[in-house]
JSON list of C-alpha atoms in Angstrom, two decimals:
[
{"chain": "A", "resi": 23, "resn": "UNK", "atom": "CA", "xyz": [0.00, 0.00, 0.00]},
{"chain": "A", "resi": 24, "resn": "UNK", "atom": "CA", "xyz": [1.38, 3.37, -0.95]},
{"chain": "A", "resi": 25, "resn": "UNK", "atom": "CA", "xyz": [1.81, 6.21, 1.52]},
{"chain": "A", "resi": 26, "resn": "UNK", "atom": "CA", "xyz": [-0.82, 8.21, -0.39]},
{"chain": "A", "resi": 27, "resn": "UNK", "atom": "CA", "xyz": [-3.41, 5.40, -0.07]},
{"chain": "A", "resi": 28, "resn": "UNK", "atom": "CA", "xyz": [-2.60, 4.85, 3.62]},
{"chain": "A", "resi": 29, "resn": "UNK", "atom": "CA", "xyz": [-3.01, 8.59, 4.25]},
{"chain": "A", "resi": 30, "resn": "UNK", "atom": "CA", "xyz": [-6.43, 8.60, 2.54]},
{"chain": "A", "resi": 31, "resn": "UNK", "atom": "CA", "xyz": [-7.64, 5.66, 4.67]},
{"chain": "A", "resi": 32, "resn": "UNK", "atom": "CA", "xyz": [-6.30, 7.24, 7.86]},
{"chain": "A", "resi": 33, "resn": "UNK", "atom": "CA", "xyz": [-7.88, 10.60, 7.05]},
{"chain": "A", "resi": 34, "resn": "UNK", "atom": "CA", "xyz": [-11.20, 8.96, 6.12]},
{"chain": "A", "resi": 35, "resn": "UNK", "atom": "CA", "xyz": [-11.15, 6.87, 9.31]},
{"chain": "A", "resi": 36, "resn": "UNK", "atom": "CA", "xyz": [-10.51, 9.94, 11.48]},
{"chain": "A", "resi": 37, "resn": "UNK", "atom": "CA", "xyz": [-13.31, 11.84, 9.72]},
{"chain": "A", "resi": 38, "resn": "UNK", "atom": "CA", "xyz": [-15.80, 8.99, 10.27]},
{"chain": "A", "resi": 39, "resn": "UNK", "atom": "CA", "xyz": [-14.76, 8.63, 13.92]},
{"chain": "A", "resi": 40, "resn": "UNK", "atom": "CA", "xyz": [-15.12, 12.36, 14.59]},
{"chain": "A", "resi": 41, "resn": "UNK", "atom": "CA", "xyz": [-18.49, 12.47, 12.80]},
{"chain": "A", "resi": 42, "resn": "UNK", "atom": "CA", "xyz": [-19.80, 9.55, 14.87]},
{"chain": "A", "resi": 43, "resn": "UNK", "atom": "CA", "xyz": [-18.63, 11.20, 18.09]},
{"chain": "A", "resi": 44, "resn": "UNK", "atom": "CA", "xyz": [-20.85, 14.19, 17.34]},
{"chain": "A", "resi": 45, "resn": "UNK", "atom": "CA", "xyz": [-23.94, 11.99, 16.91]},
{"chain": "A", "resi": 46, "resn": "UNK", "atom": "CA", "xyz": [-23.53, 9.78, 20.00]},
{"chain": "A", "resi": 47, "resn": "UNK", "atom": "CA", "xyz": [-25.22, 11.42, 23.02]},
{"chain": "A", "resi": 48, "resn": "UNK", "atom": "CA", "xyz": [-23.05, 12.13, 26.02]},
{"chain": "A", "resi": 49, "resn": "UNK", "atom": "CA", "xyz": [-23.92, 10.19, 29.16]},
{"chain": "A", "resi": 50, "resn": "UNK", "atom": "CA", "xyz": [-24.85, 12.45, 32.04]},
{"chain": "A", "resi": 51, "resn": "UNK", "atom": "CA", "xyz": [-21.88, 12.64, 34.36]},
{"chain": "A", "resi": 52, "resn": "UNK", "atom": "CA", "xyz": [-22.96, 15.81, 36.09]},
{"chain": "A", "resi": 53, "resn": "UNK", "atom": "CA", "xyz": [-26.12, 17.63, 37.00]},
{"chain": "A", "resi": 54, "resn": "UNK", "atom": "CA", "xyz": [-27.28, 21.22, 36.91]},
{"chain": "A", "resi": 55, "resn": "UNK", "atom": "CA", "xyz": [-27.58, 21.29, 40.71]},
{"chain": "A", "resi": 56, "resn": "UNK", "atom": "CA", "xyz": [-26.60, 19.33, 43.82]},
{"chain": "A", "resi": 57, "resn": "UNK", "atom": "CA", "xyz": [-25.95, 15.57, 43.79]},
{"chain": "A", "resi": 58, "resn": "UNK", "atom": "CA", "xyz": [-27.63, 13.57, 46.55]},
{"chain": "A", "resi": 59, "resn": "UNK", "atom": "CA", "xyz": [-25.52, 10.74, 48.02]},
{"chain": "A", "resi": 60, "resn": "UNK", "atom": "CA", "xyz": [-27.82, 8.68, 50.22]},
{"chain": "A", "resi": 61, "resn": "UNK", "atom": "CA", "xyz": [-27.51, 5.67, 52.50]},
{"chain": "A", "resi": 62, "resn": "UNK", "atom": "CA", "xyz": [-30.37, 4.24, 54.60]},
{"chain": "A", "resi": 63, "resn": "UNK", "atom": "CA", "xyz": [-31.03, 6.48, 57.62]},
{"chain": "A", "resi": 64, "resn": "UNK", "atom": "CA", "xyz": [-29.83, 9.64, 55.81]},
{"chain": "A", "resi": 65, "resn": "UNK", "atom": "CA", "xyz": [-30.45, 13.03, 57.43]},
{"chain": "A", "resi": 66, "resn": "UNK", "atom": "CA", "xyz": [-33.06, 15.51, 56.18]},
{"chain": "A", "resi": 67, "resn": "UNK", "atom": "CA", "xyz": [-30.25, 17.83, 55.03]},
{"chain": "A", "resi": 68, "resn": "UNK", "atom": "CA", "xyz": [-28.61, 15.04, 53.00]},
{"chain": "A", "resi": 69, "resn": "UNK", "atom": "CA", "xyz": [-31.93, 14.39, 51.25]},
{"chain": "A", "resi": 70, "resn": "UNK", "atom": "CA", "xyz": [-32.65, 18.01, 50.33]},
{"chain": "A", "resi": 71, "resn": "UNK", "atom": "CA", "xyz": [-31.50, 19.93, 47.25]},
{"chain": "A", "resi": 72, "resn": "UNK", "atom": "CA", "xyz": [-32.50, 23.19, 45.64]},
{"chain": "A", "resi": 73, "resn": "UNK", "atom": "CA", "xyz": [-32.64, 24.30, 42.04]},
{"chain": "A", "resi": 74, "resn": "UNK", "atom": "CA", "xyz": [-34.80, 26.00, 39.47]},
{"chain": "A", "resi": 75, "resn": "UNK", "atom": "CA", "xyz": [-36.78, 24.72, 36.53]},
{"chain": "A", "resi": 76, "resn": "UNK", "atom": "CA", "xyz": [-35.98, 25.72, 32.99]},
{"chain": "A", "resi": 77, "resn": "UNK", "atom": "CA", "xyz": [-35.44, 24.44, 29.51]},
{"chain": "A", "resi": 78, "resn": "UNK", "atom": "CA", "xyz": [-37.46, 23.49, 26.48]},
{"chain": "A", "resi": 79, "resn": "UNK", "atom": "CA", "xyz": [-36.37, 19.84, 26.19]},
{"chain": "A", "resi": 80, "resn": "UNK", "atom": "CA", "xyz": [-39.43, 17.56, 26.00]},
{"chain": "A", "resi": 81, "resn": "UNK", "atom": "CA", "xyz": [-39.10, 15.19, 28.97]},
{"chain": "A", "resi": 82, "resn": "UNK", "atom": "CA", "xyz": [-41.28, 12.51, 27.28]},
{"chain": "A", "resi": 83, "resn": "UNK", "atom": "CA", "xyz": [-38.36, 12.05, 24.88]},
{"chain": "A", "resi": 84, "resn": "UNK", "atom": "CA", "xyz": [-36.55, 10.37, 27.81]},
{"chain": "A", "resi": 85, "resn": "UNK", "atom": "CA", "xyz": [-39.50, 7.98, 28.18]},
{"chain": "A", "resi": 86, "resn": "UNK", "atom": "CA", "xyz": [-43.20, 8.23, 27.34]},
{"chain": "A", "resi": 87, "resn": "UNK", "atom": "CA", "xyz": [-44.24, 6.47, 30.54]},
{"chain": "A", "resi": 88, "resn": "UNK", "atom": "CA", "xyz": [-42.90, 4.47, 33.46]},
{"chain": "A", "resi": 89, "resn": "UNK", "atom": "CA", "xyz": [-43.48, 0.78, 34.19]},
{"chain": "A", "resi": 90, "resn": "UNK", "atom": "CA", "xyz": [-46.71, 1.60, 36.07]},
{"chain": "A", "resi": 91, "resn": "UNK", "atom": "CA", "xyz": [-48.08, 3.39, 33.01]},
{"chain": "A", "resi": 92, "resn": "UNK", "atom": "CA", "xyz": [-47.71, 6.90, 34.44]},
{"chain": "A", "resi": 93, "resn": "UNK", "atom": "CA", "xyz": [-46.99, 9.34, 31.61]},
{"chain": "A", "resi": 94, "resn": "UNK", "atom": "CA", "xyz": [-43.78, 11.35, 31.64]},
{"chain": "A", "resi": 95, "resn": "UNK", "atom": "CA", "xyz": [-44.70, 14.99, 31.09]},
{"chain": "A", "resi": 96, "resn": "UNK", "atom": "CA", "xyz": [-43.27, 18.47, 30.85]},
{"chain": "A", "resi": 97, "resn": "UNK", "atom": "CA", "xyz": [-40.21, 20.36, 29.74]},
{"chain": "A", "resi": 98, "resn": "UNK", "atom": "CA", "xyz": [-36.79, 20.61, 31.34]},
{"chain": "A", "resi": 99, "resn": "UNK", "atom": "CA", "xyz": [-33.11, 20.82, 30.58]},
{"chain": "A", "resi": 100, "resn": "UNK", "atom": "CA", "xyz": [-31.31, 18.25, 28.43]},
{"chain": "A", "resi": 101, "resn": "UNK", "atom": "CA", "xyz": [-29.00, 17.59, 31.38]},
{"chain": "A", "resi": 102, "resn": "UNK", "atom": "CA", "xyz": [-30.51, 16.18, 34.60]},
{"chain": "A", "resi": 103, "resn": "UNK", "atom": "CA", "xyz": [-31.17, 18.67, 37.36]},
{"chain": "A", "resi": 104, "resn": "UNK", "atom": "CA", "xyz": [-29.85, 16.30, 40.03]},
{"chain": "A", "resi": 105, "resn": "UNK", "atom": "CA", "xyz": [-27.98, 13.03, 40.32]},
{"chain": "A", "resi": 106, "resn": "UNK", "atom": "CA", "xyz": [-29.00, 10.79, 43.22]},
{"chain": "A", "resi": 107, "resn": "UNK", "atom": "CA", "xyz": [-26.62, 8.03, 44.25]},
{"chain": "A", "resi": 108, "resn": "UNK", "atom": "CA", "xyz": [-28.13, 5.35, 46.48]},
{"chain": "A", "resi": 109, "resn": "UNK", "atom": "CA", "xyz": [-25.28, 3.62, 48.29]},
{"chain": "A", "resi": 110, "resn": "UNK", "atom": "CA", "xyz": [-27.52, 0.66, 49.25]},
{"chain": "A", "resi": 111, "resn": "UNK", "atom": "CA", "xyz": [-30.97, -0.65, 48.38]},
{"chain": "A", "resi": 112, "resn": "UNK", "atom": "CA", "xyz": [-33.92, 1.20, 49.94]},
{"chain": "A", "resi": 113, "resn": "UNK", "atom": "CA", "xyz": [-37.17, -0.53, 50.90]},
{"chain": "A", "resi": 114, "resn": "UNK", "atom": "CA", "xyz": [-39.11, 2.70, 50.19]},
{"chain": "A", "resi": 115, "resn": "UNK", "atom": "CA", "xyz": [-38.25, 6.19, 48.99]},
{"chain": "A", "resi": 116, "resn": "UNK", "atom": "CA", "xyz": [-40.23, 9.27, 47.99]},
{"chain": "A", "resi": 117, "resn": "UNK", "atom": "CA", "xyz": [-39.04, 12.28, 45.99]},
{"chain": "A", "resi": 118, "resn": "UNK", "atom": "CA", "xyz": [-41.11, 15.45, 46.43]},
{"chain": "A", "resi": 119, "resn": "UNK", "atom": "CA", "xyz": [-40.83, 18.80, 44.63]},
{"chain": "A", "resi": 120, "resn": "UNK", "atom": "CA", "xyz": [-41.86, 21.99, 46.43]},
{"chain": "A", "resi": 121, "resn": "UNK", "atom": "CA", "xyz": [-42.30, 25.18, 44.39]},
{"chain": "A", "resi": 122, "resn": "UNK", "atom": "CA", "xyz": [-45.02, 26.62, 46.64]},
{"chain": "A", "resi": 123, "resn": "UNK", "atom": "CA", "xyz": [-47.75, 25.41, 44.31]},
{"chain": "A", "resi": 124, "resn": "UNK", "atom": "CA", "xyz": [-46.43, 25.69, 40.75]},
{"chain": "A", "resi": 125, "resn": "UNK", "atom": "CA", "xyz": [-47.34, 22.87, 38.36]},
{"chain": "A", "resi": 126, "resn": "UNK", "atom": "CA", "xyz": [-44.24, 20.64, 38.14]},
{"chain": "A", "resi": 127, "resn": "UNK", "atom": "CA", "xyz": [-43.35, 17.19, 36.83]},
{"chain": "A", "resi": 128, "resn": "UNK", "atom": "CA", "xyz": [-40.63, 14.66, 37.67]},
{"chain": "A", "resi": 129, "resn": "UNK", "atom": "CA", "xyz": [-38.75, 12.17, 35.52]},
{"chain": "A", "resi": 130, "resn": "UNK", "atom": "CA", "xyz": [-36.30, 9.81, 37.23]},
{"chain": "A", "resi": 131, "resn": "UNK", "atom": "CA", "xyz": [-34.03, 7.50, 35.23]},
{"chain": "A", "resi": 132, "resn": "UNK", "atom": "CA", "xyz": [-32.30, 4.85, 37.29]},
{"chain": "A", "resi": 133, "resn": "UNK", "atom": "CA", "xyz": [-30.14, 1.76, 36.96]},
{"chain": "A", "resi": 134, "resn": "UNK", "atom": "CA", "xyz": [-31.02, -0.52, 34.03]},
{"chain": "A", "resi": 135, "resn": "UNK", "atom": "CA", "xyz": [-32.99, 2.39, 32.50]},
{"chain": "A", "resi": 136, "resn": "UNK", "atom": "CA", "xyz": [-35.65, 2.17, 35.21]},
{"chain": "A", "resi": 137, "resn": "UNK", "atom": "CA", "xyz": [-38.04, 5.10, 34.69]},
{"chain": "A", "resi": 138, "resn": "UNK", "atom": "CA", "xyz": [-40.29, 6.82, 37.23]},
{"chain": "A", "resi": 139, "resn": "UNK", "atom": "CA", "xyz": [-42.65, 9.63, 36.21]},
{"chain": "A", "resi": 140, "resn": "UNK", "atom": "CA", "xyz": [-44.44, 11.98, 38.58]},
{"chain": "A", "resi": 141, "resn": "UNK", "atom": "CA", "xyz": [-47.00, 14.73, 38.29]},
{"chain": "A", "resi": 142, "resn": "UNK", "atom": "CA", "xyz": [-49.46, 16.34, 40.71]},
{"chain": "A", "resi": 143, "resn": "UNK", "atom": "CA", "xyz": [-49.68, 15.09, 44.27]},
{"chain": "A", "resi": 144, "resn": "UNK", "atom": "CA", "xyz": [-53.39, 15.10, 45.12]},
{"chain": "A", "resi": 145, "resn": "UNK", "atom": "CA", "xyz": [-54.59, 18.71, 45.33]},
{"chain": "A", "resi": 146, "resn": "UNK", "atom": "CA", "xyz": [-50.96, 19.92, 45.31]},
{"chain": "A", "resi": 147, "resn": "UNK", "atom": "CA", "xyz": [-49.64, 20.83, 41.85]},
{"chain": "A", "resi": 148, "resn": "UNK", "atom": "CA", "xyz": [-46.05, 19.94, 42.81]},
{"chain": "A", "resi": 149, "resn": "UNK", "atom": "CA", "xyz": [-44.82, 16.57, 41.55]},
{"chain": "A", "resi": 150, "resn": "UNK", "atom": "CA", "xyz": [-43.69, 13.53, 43.52]},
{"chain": "A", "resi": 151, "resn": "UNK", "atom": "CA", "xyz": [-42.75, 9.90, 42.99]},
{"chain": "A", "resi": 152, "resn": "UNK", "atom": "CA", "xyz": [-42.96, 7.21, 45.63]},
{"chain": "A", "resi": 153, "resn": "UNK", "atom": "CA", "xyz": [-41.94, 3.61, 45.26]},
{"chain": "A", "resi": 154, "resn": "UNK", "atom": "CA", "xyz": [-40.96, 0.54, 47.22]},
{"chain": "A", "resi": 155, "resn": "UNK", "atom": "CA", "xyz": [-37.68, -1.23, 46.47]},
{"chain": "A", "resi": 156, "resn": "UNK", "atom": "CA", "xyz": [-35.20, 1.29, 45.08]},
{"chain": "A", "resi": 157, "resn": "UNK", "atom": "CA", "xyz": [-32.03, -0.46, 43.95]},
{"chain": "A", "resi": 158, "resn": "UNK", "atom": "CA", "xyz": [-28.61, 0.87, 44.84]},
{"chain": "A", "resi": 159, "resn": "UNK", "atom": "CA", "xyz": [-27.11, 2.88, 42.01]},
{"chain": "A", "resi": 160, "resn": "UNK", "atom": "CA", "xyz": [-27.19, 6.19, 40.19]},
{"chain": "A", "resi": 161, "resn": "UNK", "atom": "CA", "xyz": [-30.42, 7.99, 39.32]},
{"chain": "A", "resi": 162, "resn": "UNK", "atom": "CA", "xyz": [-30.81, 11.03, 37.06]},
{"chain": "A", "resi": 163, "resn": "UNK", "atom": "CA", "xyz": [-33.59, 13.42, 38.11]},
{"chain": "A", "resi": 164, "resn": "UNK", "atom": "CA", "xyz": [-35.31, 16.03, 35.94]},
{"chain": "A", "resi": 165, "resn": "UNK", "atom": "CA", "xyz": [-37.72, 18.57, 37.47]},
{"chain": "A", "resi": 166, "resn": "UNK", "atom": "CA", "xyz": [-40.00, 19.82, 34.73]},
{"chain": "A", "resi": 167, "resn": "UNK", "atom": "CA", "xyz": [-42.83, 22.25, 34.02]},
{"chain": "A", "resi": 168, "resn": "UNK", "atom": "CA", "xyz": [-45.69, 22.30, 31.56]},
{"chain": "A", "resi": 169, "resn": "UNK", "atom": "CA", "xyz": [-44.50, 25.61, 30.13]},
{"chain": "A", "resi": 170, "resn": "UNK", "atom": "CA", "xyz": [-41.24, 25.35, 28.17]},
{"chain": "A", "resi": 171, "resn": "UNK", "atom": "CA", "xyz": [-38.69, 27.72, 29.65]},
{"chain": "A", "resi": 172, "resn": "UNK", "atom": "CA", "xyz": [-40.63, 28.45, 32.87]},
{"chain": "A", "resi": 173, "resn": "UNK", "atom": "CA", "xyz": [-38.13, 29.28, 35.62]},
{"chain": "A", "resi": 174, "resn": "UNK", "atom": "CA", "xyz": [-39.32, 28.47, 39.12]},
{"chain": "A", "resi": 175, "resn": "UNK", "atom": "CA", "xyz": [-37.24, 27.92, 42.25]},
{"chain": "A", "resi": 176, "resn": "UNK", "atom": "CA", "xyz": [-37.85, 24.57, 43.95]},
{"chain": "A", "resi": 177, "resn": "UNK", "atom": "CA", "xyz": [-36.74, 22.32, 46.77]},
{"chain": "A", "resi": 178, "resn": "UNK", "atom": "CA", "xyz": [-36.38, 18.60, 46.05]},
{"chain": "A", "resi": 179, "resn": "UNK", "atom": "CA", "xyz": [-36.72, 16.35, 49.09]},
{"chain": "A", "resi": 180, "resn": "UNK", "atom": "CA", "xyz": [-35.99, 12.63, 49.37]},
{"chain": "A", "resi": 181, "resn": "UNK", "atom": "CA", "xyz": [-37.73, 10.85, 52.26]},
{"chain": "A", "resi": 182, "resn": "UNK", "atom": "CA", "xyz": [-37.59, 7.27, 53.46]}
]
C-alpha cells in the first residue's frame, strides 16, 4: 500500500470517527444542581437539594411512561437537574418537589434504565414519585414544568 493510499484511509477513518462522536449522546456525568448521596437512615439535610426549573427539552423524549403506566410529562433541561446516588438498596423512597404550588413534573431515570414519572400530588400541583424497592445505584432526576422555559425555584426532598 502506498503512503498516499494509507493517508487517505487514515484521514477517512478519522473523519468517520469524529463524525460519529458528534452523533452519539453524552452520558450524564454531572447535574445542573446538587448531587444527593444517600444511604439508609440519611439526614433531612442530605436528602434536600434546591434548584430552578428551565429548559425546552421535551421530557417525554426520555420515556413516554414508566413501568406503572404513568406518563412522563413536561419540559426541562437536556442535562438532569440532580444526580442521586443510592449507596444501598432502599425498601421505600419518595421524591417530592416543592415550588409553593407551581405545576411541576418529575422524571427519574435509574439503573437498568428504570423510569419513574411523577406529576401532581393530590390537590398539590407539585410533583412527587414514591416507590418501594429502590435499587442501589445512580439515578438522574429532571424537574420539569408544563411551560417550556418556565423558571421556578424549587426544593427537592428525598424521604424514606
